[in-house]
CSV table of C-alpha atoms and ligand atoms in Angstrom, one decimal:
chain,number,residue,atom,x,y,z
A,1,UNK,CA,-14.4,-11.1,1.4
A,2,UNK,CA,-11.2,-13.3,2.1
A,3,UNK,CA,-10.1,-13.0,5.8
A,4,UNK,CA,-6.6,-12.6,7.3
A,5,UNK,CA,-5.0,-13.7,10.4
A,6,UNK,CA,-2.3,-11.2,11.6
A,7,UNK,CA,-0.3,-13.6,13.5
A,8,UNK,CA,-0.7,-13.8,17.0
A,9,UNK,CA,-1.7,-10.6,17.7
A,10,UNK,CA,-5.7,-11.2,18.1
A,11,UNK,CA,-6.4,-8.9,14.5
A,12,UNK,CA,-8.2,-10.4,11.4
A,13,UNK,CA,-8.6,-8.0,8.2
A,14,UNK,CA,-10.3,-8.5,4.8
A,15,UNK,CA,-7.6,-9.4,2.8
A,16,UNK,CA,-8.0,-6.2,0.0
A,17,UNK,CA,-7.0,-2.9,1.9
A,18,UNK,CA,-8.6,0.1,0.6
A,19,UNK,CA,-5.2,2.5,0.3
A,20,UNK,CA,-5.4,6.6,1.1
A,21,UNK,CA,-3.0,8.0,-1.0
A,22,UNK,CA,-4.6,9.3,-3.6
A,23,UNK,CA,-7.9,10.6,-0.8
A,24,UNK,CA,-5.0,13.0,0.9
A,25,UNK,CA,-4.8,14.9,-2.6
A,26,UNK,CA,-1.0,14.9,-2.8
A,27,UNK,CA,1.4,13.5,-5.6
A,28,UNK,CA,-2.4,12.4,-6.8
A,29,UNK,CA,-3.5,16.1,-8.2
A,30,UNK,CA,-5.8,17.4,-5.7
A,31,UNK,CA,-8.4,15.5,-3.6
A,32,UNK,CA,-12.3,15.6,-3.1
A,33,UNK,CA,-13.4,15.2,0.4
A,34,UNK,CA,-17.2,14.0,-0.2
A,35,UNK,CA,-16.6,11.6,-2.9
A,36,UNK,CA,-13.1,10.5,-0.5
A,37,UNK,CA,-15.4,9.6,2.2
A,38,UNK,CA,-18.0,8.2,0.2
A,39,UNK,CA,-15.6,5.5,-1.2
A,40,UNK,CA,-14.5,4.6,2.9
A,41,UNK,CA,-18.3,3.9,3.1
A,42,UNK,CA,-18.3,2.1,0.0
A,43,UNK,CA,-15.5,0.1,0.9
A,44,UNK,CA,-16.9,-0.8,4.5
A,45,UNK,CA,-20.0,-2.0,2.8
A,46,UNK,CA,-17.9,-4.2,0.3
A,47,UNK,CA,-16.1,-6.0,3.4
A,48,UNK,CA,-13.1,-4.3,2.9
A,49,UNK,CA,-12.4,-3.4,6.7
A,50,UNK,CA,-8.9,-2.5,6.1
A,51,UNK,CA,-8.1,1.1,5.5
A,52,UNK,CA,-4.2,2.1,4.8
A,53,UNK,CA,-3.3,5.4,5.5
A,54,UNK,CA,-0.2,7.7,6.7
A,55,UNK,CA,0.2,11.3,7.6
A,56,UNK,CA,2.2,11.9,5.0
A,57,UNK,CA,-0.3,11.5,2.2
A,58,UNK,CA,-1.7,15.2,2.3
A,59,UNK,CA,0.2,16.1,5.4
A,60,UNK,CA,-2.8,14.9,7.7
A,61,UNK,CA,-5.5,15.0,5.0
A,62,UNK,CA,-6.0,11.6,4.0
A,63,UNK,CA,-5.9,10.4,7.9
A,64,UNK,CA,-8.1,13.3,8.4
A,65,UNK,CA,-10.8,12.6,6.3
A,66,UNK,CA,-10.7,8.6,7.3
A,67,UNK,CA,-11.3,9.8,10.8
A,68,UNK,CA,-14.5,11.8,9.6
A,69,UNK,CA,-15.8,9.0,7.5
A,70,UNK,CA,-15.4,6.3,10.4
A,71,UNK,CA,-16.5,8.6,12.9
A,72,UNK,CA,-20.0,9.1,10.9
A,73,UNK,CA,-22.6,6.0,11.9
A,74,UNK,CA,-20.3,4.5,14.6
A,75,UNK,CA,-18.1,3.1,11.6
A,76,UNK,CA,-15.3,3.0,13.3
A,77,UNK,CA,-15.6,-0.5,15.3
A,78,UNK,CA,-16.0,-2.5,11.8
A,79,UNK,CA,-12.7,-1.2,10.8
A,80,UNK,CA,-8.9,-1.6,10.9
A,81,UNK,CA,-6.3,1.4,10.8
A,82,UNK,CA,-3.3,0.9,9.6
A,83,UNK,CA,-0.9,4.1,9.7
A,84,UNK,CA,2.3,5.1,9.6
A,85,UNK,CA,4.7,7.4,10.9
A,86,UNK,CA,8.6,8.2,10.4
A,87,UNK,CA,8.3,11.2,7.3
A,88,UNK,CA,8.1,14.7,8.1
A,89,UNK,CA,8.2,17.8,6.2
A,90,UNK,CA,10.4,19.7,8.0
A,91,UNK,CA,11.6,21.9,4.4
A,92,UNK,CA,8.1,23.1,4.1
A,93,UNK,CA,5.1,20.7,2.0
A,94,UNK,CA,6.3,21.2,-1.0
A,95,UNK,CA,9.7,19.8,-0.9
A,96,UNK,CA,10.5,16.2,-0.3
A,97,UNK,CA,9.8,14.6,3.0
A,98,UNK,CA,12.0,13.7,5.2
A,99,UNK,CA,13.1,10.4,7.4
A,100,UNK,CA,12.7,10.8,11.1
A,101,UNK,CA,11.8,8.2,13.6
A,102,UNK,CA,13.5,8.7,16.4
A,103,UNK,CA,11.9,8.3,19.7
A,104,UNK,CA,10.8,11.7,20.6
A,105,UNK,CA,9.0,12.2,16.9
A,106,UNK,CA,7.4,9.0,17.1
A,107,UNK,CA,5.5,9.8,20.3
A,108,UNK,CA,4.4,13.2,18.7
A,109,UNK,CA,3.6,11.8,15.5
A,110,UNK,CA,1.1,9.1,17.4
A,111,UNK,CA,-0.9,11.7,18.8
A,112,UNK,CA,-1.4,13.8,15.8
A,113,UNK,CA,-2.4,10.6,14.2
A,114,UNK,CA,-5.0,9.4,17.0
A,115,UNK,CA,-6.7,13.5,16.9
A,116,UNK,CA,-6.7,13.5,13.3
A,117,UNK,CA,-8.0,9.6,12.9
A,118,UNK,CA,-10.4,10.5,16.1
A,119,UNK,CA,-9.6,7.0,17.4
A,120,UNK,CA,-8.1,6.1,20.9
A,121,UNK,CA,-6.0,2.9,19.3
A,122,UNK,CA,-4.1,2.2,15.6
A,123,UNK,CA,-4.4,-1.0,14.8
A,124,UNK,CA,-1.2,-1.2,13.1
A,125,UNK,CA,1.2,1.2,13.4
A,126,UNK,CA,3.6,1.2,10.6
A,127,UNK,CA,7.3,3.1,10.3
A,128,UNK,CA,6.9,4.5,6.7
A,129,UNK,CA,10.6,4.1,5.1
A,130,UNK,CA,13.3,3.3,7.1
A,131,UNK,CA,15.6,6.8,9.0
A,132,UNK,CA,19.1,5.4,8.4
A,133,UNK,CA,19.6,8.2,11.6
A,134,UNK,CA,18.0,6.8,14.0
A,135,UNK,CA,19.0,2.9,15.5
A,136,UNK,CA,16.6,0.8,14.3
A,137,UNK,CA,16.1,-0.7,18.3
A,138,UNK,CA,15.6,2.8,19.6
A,139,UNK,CA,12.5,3.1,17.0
A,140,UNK,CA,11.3,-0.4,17.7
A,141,UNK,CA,11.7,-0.2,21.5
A,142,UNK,CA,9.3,3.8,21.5
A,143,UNK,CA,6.8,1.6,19.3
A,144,UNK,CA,6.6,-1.0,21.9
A,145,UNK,CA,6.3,1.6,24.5
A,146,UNK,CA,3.7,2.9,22.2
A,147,UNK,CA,2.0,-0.2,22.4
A,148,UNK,CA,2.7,-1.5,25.8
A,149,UNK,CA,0.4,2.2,26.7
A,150,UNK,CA,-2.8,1.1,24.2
A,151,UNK,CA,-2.2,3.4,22.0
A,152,UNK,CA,-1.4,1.2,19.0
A,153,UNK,CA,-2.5,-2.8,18.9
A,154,UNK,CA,0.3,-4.0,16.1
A,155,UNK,CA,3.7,-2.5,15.3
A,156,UNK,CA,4.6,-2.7,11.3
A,157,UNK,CA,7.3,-1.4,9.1
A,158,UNK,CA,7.3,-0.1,5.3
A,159,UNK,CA,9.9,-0.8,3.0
A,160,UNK,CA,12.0,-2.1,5.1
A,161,UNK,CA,14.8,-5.3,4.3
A,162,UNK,CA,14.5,-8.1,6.0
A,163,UNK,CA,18.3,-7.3,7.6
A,164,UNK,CA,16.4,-4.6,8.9
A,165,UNK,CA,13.3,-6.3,9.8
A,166,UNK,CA,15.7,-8.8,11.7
A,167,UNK,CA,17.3,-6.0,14.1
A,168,UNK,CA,13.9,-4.3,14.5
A,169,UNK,CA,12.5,-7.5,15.5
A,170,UNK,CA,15.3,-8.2,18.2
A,171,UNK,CA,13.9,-5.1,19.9
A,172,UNK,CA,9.9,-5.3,19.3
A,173,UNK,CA,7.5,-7.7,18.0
A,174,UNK,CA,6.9,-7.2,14.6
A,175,UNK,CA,3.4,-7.9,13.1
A,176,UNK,CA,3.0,-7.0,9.5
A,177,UNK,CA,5.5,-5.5,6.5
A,178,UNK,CA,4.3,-3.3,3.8
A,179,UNK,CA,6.5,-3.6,0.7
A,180,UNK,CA,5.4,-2.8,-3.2
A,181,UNK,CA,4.1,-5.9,-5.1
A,182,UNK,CA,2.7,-6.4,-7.8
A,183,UNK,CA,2.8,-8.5,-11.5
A,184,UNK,CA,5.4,-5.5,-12.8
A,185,UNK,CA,7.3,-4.8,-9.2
A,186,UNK,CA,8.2,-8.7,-8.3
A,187,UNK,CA,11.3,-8.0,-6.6
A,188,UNK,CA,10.5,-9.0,-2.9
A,189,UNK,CA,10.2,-12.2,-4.3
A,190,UNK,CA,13.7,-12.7,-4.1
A,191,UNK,CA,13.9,-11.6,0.1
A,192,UNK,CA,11.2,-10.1,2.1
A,193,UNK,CA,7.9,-12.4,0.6
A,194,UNK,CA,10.5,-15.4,1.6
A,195,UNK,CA,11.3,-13.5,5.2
A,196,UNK,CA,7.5,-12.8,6.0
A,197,UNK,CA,6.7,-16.7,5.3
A,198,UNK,CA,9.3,-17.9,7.7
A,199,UNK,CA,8.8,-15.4,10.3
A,200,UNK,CA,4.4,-15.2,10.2
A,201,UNK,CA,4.4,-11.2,8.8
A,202,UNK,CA,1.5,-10.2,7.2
A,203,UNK,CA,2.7,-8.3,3.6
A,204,UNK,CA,0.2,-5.5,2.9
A,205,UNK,CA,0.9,-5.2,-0.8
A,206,UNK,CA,1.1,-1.4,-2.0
A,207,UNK,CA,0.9,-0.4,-5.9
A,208,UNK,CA,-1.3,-4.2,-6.0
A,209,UNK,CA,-2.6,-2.4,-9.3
A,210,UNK,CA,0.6,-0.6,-10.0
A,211,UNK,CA,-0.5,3.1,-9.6
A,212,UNK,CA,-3.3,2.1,-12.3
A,213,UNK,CA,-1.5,0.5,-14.8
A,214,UNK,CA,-3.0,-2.8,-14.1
A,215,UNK,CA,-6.6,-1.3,-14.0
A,216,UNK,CA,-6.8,-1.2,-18.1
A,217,UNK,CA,-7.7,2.0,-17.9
A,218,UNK,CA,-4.5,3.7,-18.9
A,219,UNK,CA,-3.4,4.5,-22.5
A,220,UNK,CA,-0.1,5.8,-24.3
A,221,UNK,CA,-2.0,9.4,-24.2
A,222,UNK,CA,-3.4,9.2,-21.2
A,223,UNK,CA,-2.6,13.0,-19.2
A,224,UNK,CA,-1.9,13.2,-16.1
A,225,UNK,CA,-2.7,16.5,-14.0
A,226,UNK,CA,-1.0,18.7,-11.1
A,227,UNK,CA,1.5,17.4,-9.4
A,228,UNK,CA,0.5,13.2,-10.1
A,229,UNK,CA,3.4,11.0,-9.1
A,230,UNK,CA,2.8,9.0,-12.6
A,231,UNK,CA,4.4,11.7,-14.2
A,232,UNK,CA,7.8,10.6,-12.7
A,233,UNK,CA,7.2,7.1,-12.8
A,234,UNK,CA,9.8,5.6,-15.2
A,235,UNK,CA,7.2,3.0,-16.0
A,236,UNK,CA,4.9,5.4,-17.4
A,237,UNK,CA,7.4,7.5,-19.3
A,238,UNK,CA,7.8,6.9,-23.2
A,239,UNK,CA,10.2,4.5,-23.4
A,240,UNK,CA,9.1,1.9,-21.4
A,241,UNK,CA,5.1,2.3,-21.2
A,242,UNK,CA,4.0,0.5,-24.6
A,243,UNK,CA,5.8,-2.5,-23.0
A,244,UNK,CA,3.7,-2.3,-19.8
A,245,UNK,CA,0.4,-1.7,-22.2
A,246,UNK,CA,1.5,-4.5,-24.6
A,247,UNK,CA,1.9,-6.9,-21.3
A,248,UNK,CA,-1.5,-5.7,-19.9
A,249,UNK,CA,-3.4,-6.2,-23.2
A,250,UNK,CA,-2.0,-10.0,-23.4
A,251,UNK,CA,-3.0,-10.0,-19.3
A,252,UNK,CA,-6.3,-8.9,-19.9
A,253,UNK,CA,-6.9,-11.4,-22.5
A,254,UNK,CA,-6.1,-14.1,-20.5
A,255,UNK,CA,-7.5,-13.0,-18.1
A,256,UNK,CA,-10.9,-12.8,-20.1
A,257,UNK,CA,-11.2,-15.8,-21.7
A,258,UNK,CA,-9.7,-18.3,-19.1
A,259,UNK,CA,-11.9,-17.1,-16.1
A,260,UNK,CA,-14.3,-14.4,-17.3
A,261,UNK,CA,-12.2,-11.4,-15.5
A,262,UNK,CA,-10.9,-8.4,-15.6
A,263,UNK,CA,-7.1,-7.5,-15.8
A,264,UNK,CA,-7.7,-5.6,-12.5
A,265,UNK,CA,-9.2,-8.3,-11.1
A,266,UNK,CA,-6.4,-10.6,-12.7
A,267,UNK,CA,-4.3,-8.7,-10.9
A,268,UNK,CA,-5.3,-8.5,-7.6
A,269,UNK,CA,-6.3,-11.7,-7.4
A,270,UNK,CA,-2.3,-13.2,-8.4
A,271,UNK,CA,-1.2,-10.9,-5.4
A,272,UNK,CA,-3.6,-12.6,-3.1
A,273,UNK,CA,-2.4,-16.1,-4.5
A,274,UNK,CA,1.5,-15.4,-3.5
A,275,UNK,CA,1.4,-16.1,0.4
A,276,UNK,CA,0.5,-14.1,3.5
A,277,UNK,CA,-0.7,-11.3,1.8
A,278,UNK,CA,-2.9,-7.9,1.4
A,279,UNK,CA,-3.3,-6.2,-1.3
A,280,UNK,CA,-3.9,-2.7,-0.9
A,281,UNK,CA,-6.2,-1.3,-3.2
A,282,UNK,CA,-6.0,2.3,-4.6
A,283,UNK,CA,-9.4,4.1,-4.9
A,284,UNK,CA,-11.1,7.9,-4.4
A,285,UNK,CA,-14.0,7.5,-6.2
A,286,UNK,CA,-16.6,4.4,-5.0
A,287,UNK,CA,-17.4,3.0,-8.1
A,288,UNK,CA,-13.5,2.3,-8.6
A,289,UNK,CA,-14.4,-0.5,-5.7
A,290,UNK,CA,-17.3,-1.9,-8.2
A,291,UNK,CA,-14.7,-4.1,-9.6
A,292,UNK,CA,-14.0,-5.8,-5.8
A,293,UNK,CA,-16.9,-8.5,-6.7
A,294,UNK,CA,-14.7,-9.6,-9.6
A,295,UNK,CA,-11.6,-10.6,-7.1
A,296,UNK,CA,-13.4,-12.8,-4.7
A,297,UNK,CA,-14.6,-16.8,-5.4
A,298,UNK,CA,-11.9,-18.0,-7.7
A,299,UNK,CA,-8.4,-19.0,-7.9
A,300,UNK,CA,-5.8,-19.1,-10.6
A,301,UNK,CA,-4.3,-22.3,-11.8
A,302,UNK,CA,-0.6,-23.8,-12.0
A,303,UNK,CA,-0.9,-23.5,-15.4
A,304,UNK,CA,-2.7,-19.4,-15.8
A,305,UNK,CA,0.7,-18.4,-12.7
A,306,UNK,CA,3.2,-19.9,-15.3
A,307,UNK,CA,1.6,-18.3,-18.7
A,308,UNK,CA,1.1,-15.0,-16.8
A,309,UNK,CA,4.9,-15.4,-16.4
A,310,UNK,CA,5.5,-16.3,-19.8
A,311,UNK,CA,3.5,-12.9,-20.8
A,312,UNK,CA,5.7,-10.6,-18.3
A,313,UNK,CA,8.9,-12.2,-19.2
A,314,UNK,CA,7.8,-11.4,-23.2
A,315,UNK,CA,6.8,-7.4,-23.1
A,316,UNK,CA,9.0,-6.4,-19.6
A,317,UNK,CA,12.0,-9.0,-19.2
A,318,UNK,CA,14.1,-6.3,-17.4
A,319,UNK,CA,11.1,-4.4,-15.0
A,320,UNK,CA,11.7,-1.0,-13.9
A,321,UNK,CA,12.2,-0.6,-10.2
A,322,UNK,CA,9.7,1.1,-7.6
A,323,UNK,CA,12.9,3.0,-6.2
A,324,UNK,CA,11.9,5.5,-7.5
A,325,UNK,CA,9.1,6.4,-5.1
A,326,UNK,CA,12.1,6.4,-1.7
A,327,UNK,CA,12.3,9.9,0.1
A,328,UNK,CA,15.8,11.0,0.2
A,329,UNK,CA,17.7,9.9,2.6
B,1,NAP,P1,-2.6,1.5,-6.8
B,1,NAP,O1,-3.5,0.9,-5.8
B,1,NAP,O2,-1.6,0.6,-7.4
B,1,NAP,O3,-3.4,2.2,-7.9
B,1,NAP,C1,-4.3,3.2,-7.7
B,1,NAP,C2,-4.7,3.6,-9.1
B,1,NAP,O4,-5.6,2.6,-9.6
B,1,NAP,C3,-5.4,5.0,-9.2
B,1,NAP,O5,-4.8,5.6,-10.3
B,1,NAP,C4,-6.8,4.6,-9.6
B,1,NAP,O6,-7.3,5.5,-10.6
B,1,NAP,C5,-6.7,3.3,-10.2
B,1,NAP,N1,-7.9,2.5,-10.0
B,1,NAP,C6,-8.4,2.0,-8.8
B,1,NAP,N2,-9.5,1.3,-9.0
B,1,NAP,C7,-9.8,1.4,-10.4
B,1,NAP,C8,-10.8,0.8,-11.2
B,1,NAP,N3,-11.8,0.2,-10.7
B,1,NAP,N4,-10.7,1.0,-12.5
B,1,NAP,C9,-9.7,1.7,-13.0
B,1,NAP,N5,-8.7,2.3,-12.3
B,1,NAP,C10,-8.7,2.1,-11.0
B,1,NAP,O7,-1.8,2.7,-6.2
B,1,NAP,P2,-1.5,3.3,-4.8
B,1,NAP,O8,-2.7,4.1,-4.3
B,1,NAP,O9,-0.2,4.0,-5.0
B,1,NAP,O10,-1.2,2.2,-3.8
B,1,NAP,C11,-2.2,1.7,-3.0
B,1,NAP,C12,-2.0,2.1,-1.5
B,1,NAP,O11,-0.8,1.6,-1.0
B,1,NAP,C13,-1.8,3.7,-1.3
B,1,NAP,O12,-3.1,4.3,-1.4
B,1,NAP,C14,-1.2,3.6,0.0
B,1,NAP,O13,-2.2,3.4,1.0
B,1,NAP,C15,-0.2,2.5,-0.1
B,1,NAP,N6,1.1,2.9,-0.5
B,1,NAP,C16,2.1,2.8,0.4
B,1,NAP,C17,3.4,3.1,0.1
B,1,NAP,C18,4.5,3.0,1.2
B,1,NAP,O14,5.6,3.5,1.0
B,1,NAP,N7,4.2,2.3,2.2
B,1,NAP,C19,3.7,3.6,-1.2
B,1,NAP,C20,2.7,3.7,-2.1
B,1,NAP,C21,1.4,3.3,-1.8
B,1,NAP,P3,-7.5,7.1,-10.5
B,1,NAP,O15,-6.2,7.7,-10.8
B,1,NAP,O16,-8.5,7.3,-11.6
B,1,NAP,O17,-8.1,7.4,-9.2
């Protein structure tokens, strides 16, 4: 597995991240704890040491149940923790979240986390979406407090712009950035990817498979149960999805006959080629992480990055945007 730096701040990761979201049960249709930790195992065996989580995904479920899966066979030294804090669900859990990250909630919100992760350190410690009602230096300065005491080793934000990154980082030293990317949701390219270059951020990628849609798995009838987030995904609604399907078949073609791959692994693997990156990695089930094997030991060529362009600007020449995924404000 492909190793990562993470600046100057003494932590190396594998470079997939096996993402929670789905494991806390919420905006995913339910969860199911044994086969949830089962896949934590599996990914620890695959070399995938990184484990993205957040409170918000299952209000304390997901980081629950990566707590009980590292704490079982003293798992919990081979791994990394990324979470995140800053969204609360102050209207009740099933309403929308809601931005907070001032000060006060922050040093709350990292205990709950450390209990519930049954650590006594988060790697990286992430503020989920931006709260345009706190100052961005008053958040940055309780996360170097935060850090200054042990009890996180790496301060990160989430969906943040690199304006904001720039303000945060006058107050705190900023580590890592976790923005979506991937082939259909490209537009970092045009700011933060650039920012996180020049300034040595690590970009762990979310949606690297695109909430499934680059797994080759989904099809114009495939149903989606409970209260699954793809059912308010533009991308997956009517009108746009048999241009996403059409752009996957040609992908997976390519991807086939030039190296021998998978679309997934296609997919993963172009995220890995764009810079500092991480691509987190979606699974609840450990046989989804089968398909790991298929990312490692290659690279694509000048020519494969420009005809993967060629195929994206043919079936999706005006992408939808992953907006739609930001809490209220
Ligand atoms: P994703 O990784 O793009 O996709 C997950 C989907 O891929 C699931 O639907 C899963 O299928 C499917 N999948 C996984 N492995 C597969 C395989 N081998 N074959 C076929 N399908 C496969 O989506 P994501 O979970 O939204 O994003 C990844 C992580 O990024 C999250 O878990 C979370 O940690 C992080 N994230 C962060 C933010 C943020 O605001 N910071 C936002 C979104 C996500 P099933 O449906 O069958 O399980």
């Amino acid at each position: 597995m492909e190793q990562i730096e993470w600046g100057n701040s003494g932590i190396t990761s594998s470079r997939i991240g096996l993402g929670t979201w789905a494991i806390g049960g919420w905006m995913w249709g339910g969860t199911d704890e044994a086969a949830s930790i089962a896949t934590i195992h599996a990914a620890l065996e695959r070399g995938i040491s990184l484990i993205d989580t957040a409170p918000a995904y299952g209000q304390g479920r997901s980081e629950e149940i990566v707590g009980k899966a590292l704490a079982q066979g003293g798992r919990r030294a081979q791994a990394q923790i990324a979470t995140k804090a800053g969204l609360t669900f102050r209207d009740g859990p099933d309403k929308p979240p809601f931005r907070d990250s001032s000060p006060a909630r922050l040093r709350q919100e990292v205990e709950d986390s450390l209990r519930r992760l049954q650590t006594d350190v988060i790697d990286l410690y992430q503020i989920h979406w931006p709260d345009p009602r706190t100052p961005l230096e008053d958040t940055a300065r309780a996360l170097e407090d935060l850090h200054r005491a042990g009890k996180i080793r790496a301060i990160g934000v989430s969906n943040f712009s690199p304006e904001q990154m720039d303000t945060f980082r006058g107050a705190a030293p900023l580590v890592a950035a976790q923005p979506p990317y991937n082939l259909f949701e490209r537009e970092i390219e045009a700011d933060v990817l650039p920012y996180a270059k020049q300034h040595d951020l690590v970009l762990l990628c979310y949606g690297a498979l695109c909430r499934g849609l680059l797994s080759g798995r989904i099809r114009a009838d495939t149903v989606f149960e409970g209260d699954d987030l793809r059912k308010l995904d533009p991308k997956f609604q009517p009108e746009h999805l048999p241009h996403y399907l059409a752009a996957v078949e040609e992908l997976a073609t390519l991807a086939r006959q030039r190296y021998g791959k998978s679309v997934l692994a296609l997919a993963v693997r172009w995220v890995l080629a764009q810079g500092p990156t991480i691509a987190l990695w979606g699974a609840r089930r450990p046989d989804q992480l089968d398909a790991v094997d298929g990312v490692d030991g290659w690279q694509l060529d000048a020519a494969a990055l420009a005809e993967i362009d060629a195929i994206l600007a043919r079936h999706v020449p005006e992408p939808v945007s992953p907006a739609f995924m930001a809490p209220p404000l």
